[in-house]
CSV table of C-alpha atoms in Angstrom, one decimal:
chain,number,residue,atom,x,y,z
O,1,MET,CA,-36.4,24.7,-154.8
O,2,LYS,CA,-39.4,26.9,-155.5
O,3,THR,CA,-41.1,25.5,-152.4
O,4,LEU,CA,-38.0,26.5,-150.4
O,5,ILE,CA,-38.0,30.1,-151.8
O,6,PHE,CA,-41.8,30.4,-151.2
O,7,LEU,CA,-41.4,29.3,-147.5
O,8,PHE,CA,-38.5,31.7,-147.1
O,9,GLY,CA,-40.7,34.5,-148.5
O,10,LEU,CA,-43.4,33.6,-146.0
O,11,LEU,CA,-41.0,33.6,-143.2
O,12,PHE,CA,-39.5,37.0,-144.2
O,13,SER,CA,-43.0,38.5,-144.5
O,14,SER,CA,-44.0,37.1,-141.1
O,15,THR,CA,-40.9,38.6,-139.5
O,16,ILE,CA,-41.6,42.0,-141.0
O,17,GLY,CA,-45.2,41.7,-139.8
O,18,LEU,CA,-44.1,41.1,-136.2
O,19,ALA,CA,-41.5,43.9,-136.3
O,20,GLN,CA,-42.5,47.2,-134.7
O,21,ASN,CA,-42.5,50.7,-136.1
O,22,GLY,CA,-38.9,52.0,-136.0
O,23,SER,CA,-37.3,48.6,-136.3
O,24,LEU,CA,-34.0,48.9,-138.1
O,25,LEU,CA,-34.1,46.2,-140.8
O,26,LYS,CA,-30.9,46.9,-142.7
O,27,THR,CA,-27.8,49.0,-142.5
O,28,ASN,CA,-25.1,49.5,-145.2
O,29,ARG,CA,-22.0,51.7,-145.0
O,30,VAL,CA,-22.1,54.3,-147.8
O,31,ILE,CA,-19.0,54.2,-150.0
O,32,LEU,CA,-19.1,56.9,-152.7
O,33,PRO,CA,-17.6,56.1,-156.2
O,34,ASP,CA,-14.3,57.7,-157.0
O,35,SER,CA,-15.8,60.5,-159.1
O,36,LEU,CA,-17.8,61.7,-156.1
O,37,GLN,CA,-14.9,61.1,-153.7
O,38,ASN,CA,-12.8,63.4,-155.8
O,39,ARG,CA,-15.4,66.2,-155.6
O,40,ILE,CA,-15.3,65.9,-151.9
O,41,LYS,CA,-11.5,65.8,-151.7
O,42,ASN,CA,-11.3,69.0,-153.7
O,43,ASP,CA,-13.4,70.8,-151.1
O,44,SER,CA,-11.7,71.2,-147.8
O,45,LEU,CA,-14.9,71.7,-145.8
O,46,LEU,CA,-16.6,68.7,-147.3
O,47,LYS,CA,-13.4,66.7,-146.8
O,48,SER,CA,-13.4,67.6,-143.1
O,49,TYR,CA,-17.0,66.3,-142.7
O,50,GLN,CA,-16.1,63.0,-144.2
O,51,GLU,CA,-13.0,62.6,-142.1
O,52,ARG,CA,-14.9,62.9,-138.9
O,53,THR,CA,-18.1,60.9,-139.7
O,54,GLU,CA,-19.6,57.7,-141.0
O,55,LEU,CA,-22.7,57.5,-143.3
O,56,TYR,CA,-25.0,54.5,-143.7
O,57,ASN,CA,-28.0,53.6,-145.8
O,58,ILE,CA,-30.8,52.2,-143.6
O,59,ARG,CA,-34.1,50.4,-144.1
O,60,TYR,CA,-36.6,50.7,-141.3
O,61,LEU,CA,-40.2,49.9,-140.6
O,62,SER,CA,-43.0,52.5,-140.6
O,63,ASP,CA,-46.7,51.5,-140.6
O,64,GLY,CA,-45.7,48.1,-142.0
O,65,LEU,CA,-43.8,49.7,-144.9
O,66,ILE,CA,-40.1,49.4,-145.5
O,67,ILE,CA,-38.7,52.9,-145.8
O,68,ARG,CA,-35.3,54.0,-147.0
O,69,GLY,CA,-33.3,56.6,-145.1
O,70,TYR,CA,-29.8,57.5,-143.8
O,71,LEU,CA,-27.8,57.4,-140.6
O,72,ALA,CA,-24.8,59.6,-140.0
O,73,LYS,CA,-22.7,59.7,-136.9
O,74,PRO,CA,-19.2,60.7,-135.6
O,75,LYS,CA,-16.4,58.2,-136.1
O,76,GLU,CA,-15.2,58.6,-132.6
O,77,LYS,CA,-17.0,56.2,-130.3
O,78,GLY,CA,-19.3,57.8,-127.7
O,79,THR,CA,-22.9,58.8,-127.0
O,80,TYR,CA,-24.2,61.8,-128.9
O,81,PRO,CA,-27.4,63.9,-129.1
O,82,VAL,CA,-29.7,63.3,-132.1
O,83,ILE,CA,-30.9,65.4,-135.0
O,84,VAL,CA,-33.7,64.2,-137.2
O,85,TYR,CA,-33.4,65.9,-140.7
O,86,ASN,CA,-36.4,66.2,-142.9
O,87,ARG,CA,-35.8,66.6,-146.6
O,88,GLY,CA,-37.7,68.8,-149.0
O,89,GLY,CA,-39.2,68.1,-152.4
O,90,ASN,CA,-41.6,65.4,-153.4
O,91,ARG,CA,-41.2,61.9,-154.9
O,92,ASP,CA,-37.6,61.7,-156.3
O,93,PHE,CA,-37.2,65.5,-156.6
O,94,GLY,CA,-35.1,66.6,-153.6
O,95,GLU,CA,-34.7,63.1,-152.2
O,96,LEU,CA,-31.6,62.3,-150.3
O,97,THR,CA,-29.0,60.4,-152.4
O,98,ASP,CA,-25.7,59.0,-151.1
O,99,PHE,CA,-23.9,62.2,-152.2
O,100,ARG,CA,-26.5,64.7,-150.9
O,101,ALA,CA,-26.6,62.8,-147.6
O,102,SER,CA,-22.8,62.8,-147.4
O,103,VAL,CA,-22.9,66.6,-147.7
O,104,LEU,CA,-26.0,67.5,-145.6
O,105,LEU,CA,-26.0,64.8,-142.9
O,106,ASN,CA,-22.3,64.4,-142.4
O,107,LYS,CA,-22.1,68.1,-141.8
O,108,LEU,CA,-24.6,67.8,-138.9
O,109,ALA,CA,-22.9,64.7,-137.6
O,110,SER,CA,-19.5,66.4,-137.7
O,111,TRP,CA,-20.9,68.8,-135.1
O,112,GLY,CA,-21.3,65.9,-132.7
O,113,TYR,CA,-24.7,64.4,-133.4
O,114,VAL,CA,-26.2,61.1,-134.5
O,115,VAL,CA,-28.3,62.2,-137.5
O,116,LEU,CA,-31.3,60.3,-138.9
O,117,ALA,CA,-33.2,61.1,-142.1
O,118,SER,CA,-36.1,59.5,-144.0
O,119,ASN,CA,-36.8,59.6,-147.7
O,120,TYR,CA,-40.5,59.1,-146.9
O,121,ARG,CA,-42.9,56.5,-148.3
O,122,GLY,CA,-43.4,56.5,-152.0
O,123,SER,CA,-39.9,57.8,-152.9
O,124,THR,CA,-37.3,55.7,-154.7
O,125,ASN,CA,-36.9,52.3,-153.0
O,126,SER,CA,-39.4,53.2,-150.2
O,127,GLU,CA,-42.7,51.3,-150.1
O,128,GLY,CA,-46.1,53.0,-149.9
O,129,ARG,CA,-47.7,56.1,-151.3
O,130,GLU,CA,-46.5,59.6,-150.6
O,131,GLU,CA,-49.1,62.0,-149.2
O,132,PHE,CA,-47.1,65.2,-149.0
O,133,GLY,CA,-47.8,65.8,-145.3
O,134,GLY,CA,-50.3,63.1,-144.6
O,135,ALA,CA,-49.6,59.6,-143.2
O,136,ASP,CA,-46.0,60.0,-144.4
O,137,VAL,CA,-45.3,62.2,-141.3
O,138,ASN,CA,-45.3,58.8,-139.5
O,139,ASP,CA,-42.0,58.0,-141.3
O,140,ILE,CA,-40.5,60.8,-139.3
O,141,LEU,CA,-42.1,59.9,-136.0
O,142,ASN,CA,-40.9,56.3,-136.4
O,143,LEU,CA,-37.3,57.5,-136.4
O,144,ILE,CA,-37.7,58.2,-132.7
O,145,PRO,CA,-38.1,54.5,-131.6
O,146,LEU,CA,-35.3,53.7,-134.1
O,147,ALA,CA,-33.0,56.2,-132.4
O,148,GLU,CA,-33.9,54.8,-129.0
O,149,LYS,CA,-32.4,51.4,-130.1
O,150,LEU,CA,-29.1,53.0,-131.2
O,151,GLU,CA,-26.3,52.6,-128.6
O,152,GLU,CA,-24.6,55.8,-129.5
O,153,ALA,CA,-27.8,58.0,-129.5
O,154,ASP,CA,-28.8,60.0,-126.5
O,155,THR,CA,-32.6,60.3,-127.1
O,156,GLU,CA,-33.0,62.6,-124.1
O,157,ARG,CA,-31.4,65.3,-126.3
O,158,MET,CA,-33.1,65.4,-129.7
O,159,GLY,CA,-33.5,68.1,-132.3
O,160,ILE,CA,-35.3,68.3,-135.6
O,161,TYR,CA,-34.5,70.2,-138.8
O,162,GLY,CA,-36.6,70.5,-141.9
O,163,HIS,CA,-36.1,72.5,-145.1
O,164,SER,CA,-38.9,73.6,-147.5
O,165,ARG,CA,-41.4,70.7,-147.6
O,166,GLY,CA,-39.4,69.3,-144.8
O,167,GLY,CA,-40.3,72.4,-142.8
O,168,MET,CA,-44.0,71.6,-143.3
O,169,MET,CA,-43.2,68.0,-142.2
O,170,THR,CA,-41.4,69.3,-139.1
O,171,TYR,CA,-44.4,71.5,-138.1
O,172,LEU,CA,-46.7,68.5,-138.5
O,173,THR,CA,-44.4,66.3,-136.5
O,174,LEU,CA,-44.3,68.9,-133.6
O,175,THR,CA,-48.1,68.6,-133.3
O,176,LYS,CA,-47.7,64.9,-132.4
O,177,THR,CA,-44.7,64.8,-130.1
O,178,CYS,CA,-42.7,66.9,-127.5
O,179,LYS,CA,-39.7,64.7,-127.8
O,180,PHE,CA,-37.6,67.4,-129.5
O,181,LYS,CA,-35.7,70.0,-127.5
O,182,ALA,CA,-35.5,72.4,-130.5
O,183,ALA,CA,-36.5,72.7,-134.1
O,184,VAL,CA,-35.1,74.5,-137.1
O,185,ILE,CA,-37.3,75.4,-140.1
O,186,GLY,CA,-35.4,76.4,-143.2
O,187,ALA,CA,-37.5,78.1,-145.9
O,188,GLY,CA,-40.5,76.1,-144.5
O,189,LEU,CA,-43.8,75.8,-146.2
O,190,ALA,CA,-46.3,77.2,-143.7
O,191,ASN,CA,-49.2,78.4,-145.9
O,192,ALA,CA,-50.2,76.0,-148.6
O,193,TYR,CA,-52.9,78.5,-150.0
O,194,ARG,CA,-50.2,81.1,-150.6
O,195,ASN,CA,-47.9,78.5,-152.2
O,196,ILE,CA,-50.4,77.4,-154.8
O,197,GLU,CA,-51.4,81.0,-155.5
O,198,MET,CA,-47.8,81.9,-156.0
O,199,ARG,CA,-47.0,78.7,-157.9
O,200,PRO,CA,-50.1,77.2,-159.6
O,201,GLU,CA,-48.0,74.3,-160.8
O,202,MET,CA,-47.7,73.1,-157.2
O,203,GLU,CA,-51.4,72.4,-157.1
O,204,GLU,CA,-51.4,70.7,-160.5
O,205,TYR,CA,-48.4,68.5,-160.1
O,206,VAL,CA,-48.0,68.1,-156.4
O,207,PHE,CA,-51.0,68.6,-154.1
O,208,SER,CA,-53.6,67.2,-156.5
O,209,GLN,CA,-51.5,64.2,-157.4
O,210,LEU,CA,-50.2,63.3,-153.9
O,211,VAL,CA,-52.8,64.4,-151.3
O,212,PRO,CA,-55.5,61.8,-150.9
O,213,LYS,CA,-59.0,62.9,-152.0
O,214,TYR,CA,-57.6,66.4,-152.8
O,215,LYS,CA,-60.4,67.2,-155.2
O,216,ASP,CA,-63.1,66.5,-152.7
O,217,LYS,CA,-61.3,67.9,-149.6
O,218,LYS,CA,-59.2,70.7,-151.0
O,219,ASP,CA,-59.8,73.3,-148.3
O,220,GLU,CA,-59.4,70.7,-145.5
O,221,SER,CA,-56.2,69.3,-147.0
O,222,LEU,CA,-54.6,72.7,-147.5
O,223,ARG,CA,-55.4,73.9,-144.0
O,224,ALA,CA,-54.1,70.6,-142.5
O,225,ARG,CA,-50.7,71.3,-144.2
O,226,SER,CA,-50.5,75.0,-143.3
O,227,ALA,CA,-48.9,75.6,-139.9
O,228,VAL,CA,-50.1,79.2,-139.7
O,229,TYR,CA,-53.6,77.7,-139.0
O,230,PHE,CA,-52.5,75.2,-136.3
O,231,SER,CA,-49.6,76.9,-134.6
O,232,GLU,CA,-51.4,76.5,-131.2
O,233,LYS,CA,-51.0,72.7,-131.6
O,234,LEU,CA,-47.2,72.8,-131.8
O,235,CYS,CA,-45.4,71.4,-128.8
O,236,LYS,CA,-45.0,74.3,-126.4
O,237,THR,CA,-41.7,73.1,-125.0
O,238,THR,CA,-40.0,73.0,-128.4
O,239,PRO,CA,-38.4,76.4,-129.4
O,240,LEU,CA,-38.3,77.1,-133.1
O,241,MET,CA,-35.8,78.9,-135.3
O,242,LEU,CA,-37.2,80.1,-138.6
O,243,LEU,CA,-34.7,80.7,-141.5
O,244,HIS,CA,-35.8,82.3,-144.8
O,245,GLY,CA,-34.3,84.1,-147.7
O,246,THR,CA,-36.0,87.3,-148.9
O,247,ALA,CA,-35.4,86.3,-152.6
O,248,ASP,CA,-37.0,82.9,-152.3
O,249,TRP,CA,-39.3,82.1,-155.2
O,250,ARG,CA,-40.3,78.6,-154.2
O,251,VAL,CA,-41.7,79.4,-150.7
O,252,SER,CA,-42.6,82.9,-149.9
O,253,PRO,CA,-40.7,84.6,-147.0
O,254,LEU,CA,-44.2,85.8,-145.9
O,255,ASP,CA,-44.7,82.2,-144.6
O,256,ALA,CA,-41.9,82.8,-142.1
O,257,LEU,CA,-43.2,86.2,-141.2
O,258,GLN,CA,-46.8,85.0,-140.8
O,259,MET,CA,-45.6,82.1,-138.7
O,260,ALA,CA,-43.5,84.4,-136.5
O,261,ASP,CA,-46.5,86.6,-135.9
O,262,SER,CA,-48.7,83.6,-134.9
O,263,LEU,CA,-46.0,82.2,-132.6
O,264,TYR,CA,-45.4,85.6,-131.0
O,265,ALA,CA,-49.1,86.0,-130.3
O,266,LYS,CA,-49.1,82.6,-128.5
O,267,LYS,CA,-45.9,83.2,-126.6
O,268,HIS,CA,-44.3,80.2,-128.3
O,269,PRO,CA,-40.5,80.5,-128.1
O,270,PHE,CA,-38.9,81.2,-131.5
O,271,ARG,CA,-36.2,83.0,-133.4
O,272,LEU,CA,-36.5,84.5,-136.9
O,273,HIS,CA,-33.7,85.0,-139.3
O,274,LEU,CA,-34.4,86.6,-142.7
O,275,TYR,CA,-31.3,86.7,-144.9
O,276,GLU,CA,-31.5,89.6,-147.3
O,277,GLY,CA,-31.5,88.8,-151.0
O,278,THR,CA,-30.8,85.0,-150.7
O,279,ASP,CA,-32.6,82.1,-152.4
O,280,HIS,CA,-34.6,79.1,-151.4
O,281,GLY,CA,-31.5,77.2,-150.4
O,282,LEU,CA,-30.1,80.2,-148.5
O,283,ASN,CA,-26.9,79.7,-150.5
O,284,GLU,CA,-25.6,83.2,-150.5
O,285,PHE,CA,-25.4,83.1,-146.7
O,286,ARG,CA,-24.4,79.4,-146.3
O,287,GLN,CA,-21.7,79.9,-143.8
O,288,GLU,CA,-23.8,82.2,-141.6
O,289,VAL,CA,-26.8,79.9,-141.8
O,290,ASN,CA,-24.6,76.9,-140.7
O,291,GLU,CA,-23.3,78.9,-137.8
O,292,ASP,CA,-26.9,79.9,-136.8
O,293,ILE,CA,-28.1,76.4,-136.9
O,294,LYS,CA,-25.1,75.0,-135.1
O,295,GLU,CA,-25.3,77.5,-132.3
O,296,PHE,CA,-29.1,77.0,-131.8
O,297,PHE,CA,-28.8,73.2,-131.6
O,298,GLU,CA,-25.8,73.4,-129.4
O,299,LYS,CA,-27.5,75.6,-126.9
O,300,TYR,CA,-30.9,74.0,-126.7
O,301,VAL,CA,-30.2,70.3,-127.7
O,302,LYS,CA,-26.6,69.5,-126.9
O,303,ASN,CA,-26.4,71.7,-123.7
O,304,ASN,CA,-30.1,71.4,-122.9
O,305,GLN,CA,-30.4,75.1,-121.9
O,306,PRO,CA,-33.9,76.4,-121.0
O,307,TRP,CA,-35.5,79.1,-123.1
O,308,PRO,CA,-35.5,82.5,-121.4
O,309,SER,CA,-38.7,84.0,-120.1
O,310,LEU,CA,-41.0,85.4,-122.7
O,311,GLU,CA,-42.8,87.7,-120.3
O,312,PRO,CA,-42.0,91.4,-120.9
O,313,HIS,CA,-39.3,92.4,-118.5
O,314,GLY,CA,-36.2,94.6,-118.0
O,315,ARG,CA,-35.8,98.3,-117.5
């Protein structure tokens, strides 16, 4: 019996080894427990998301690692554009759970999108080591070939959306691909130097613990994770929408302003929304934020409209 189990293990390992990045290894429909279902049923908006969508746990391959993530899609059969959502936080803080995914991802899916999200390597139940903006960016990039294998996904129309650390991950992703028709950055980390100056605990508990060789390569590591220093490398055909609250204590709104200044100088298409007096999660303006995101993706992803000319014009 032990020999049989051993041989099965070898066969499974060989199969994983031959699989390609983005291979979908496992899919399970998410069924929330009654206690969480009751929370959703008591919220008419959340209930409407659930009624129109389906949510799945997924396992997929990225650099030979098995990564945990989610897939959300409309219940109605059809072909839909794609949104890749990039979570914030680090390790298990901020990671997507079944309930958080059922709120965040089902909302996007209810707008008529196939939605994919990664919990990144090193998080709960994902293999590998988290690097907070290093090789873990590949866990996002490898969702692209995964999407291309989904029958219901129109990968000629793809958008990307990241919040907080997910904003940093989105900037990094856009230096490596022009696959996305539009990108939304919510309260995005764009200047790591400012972040650790404003919040020293970020250096002690996040950067120094997660970034490889941080002690020896501090300056190089911080610049590599600060989009204000590499905005010229972002895909020129991907317009950005920057969203930030002016009462955000986790990531300074100056990151969005500095990023906007850099993008404007390079004639990179962007929009900037500053929501007065709201927090890191943009909670006081939640309805307005949702409307802004929905309209932006609908225009440039779903309807594939071109960005207007950035050259000075008019009367």
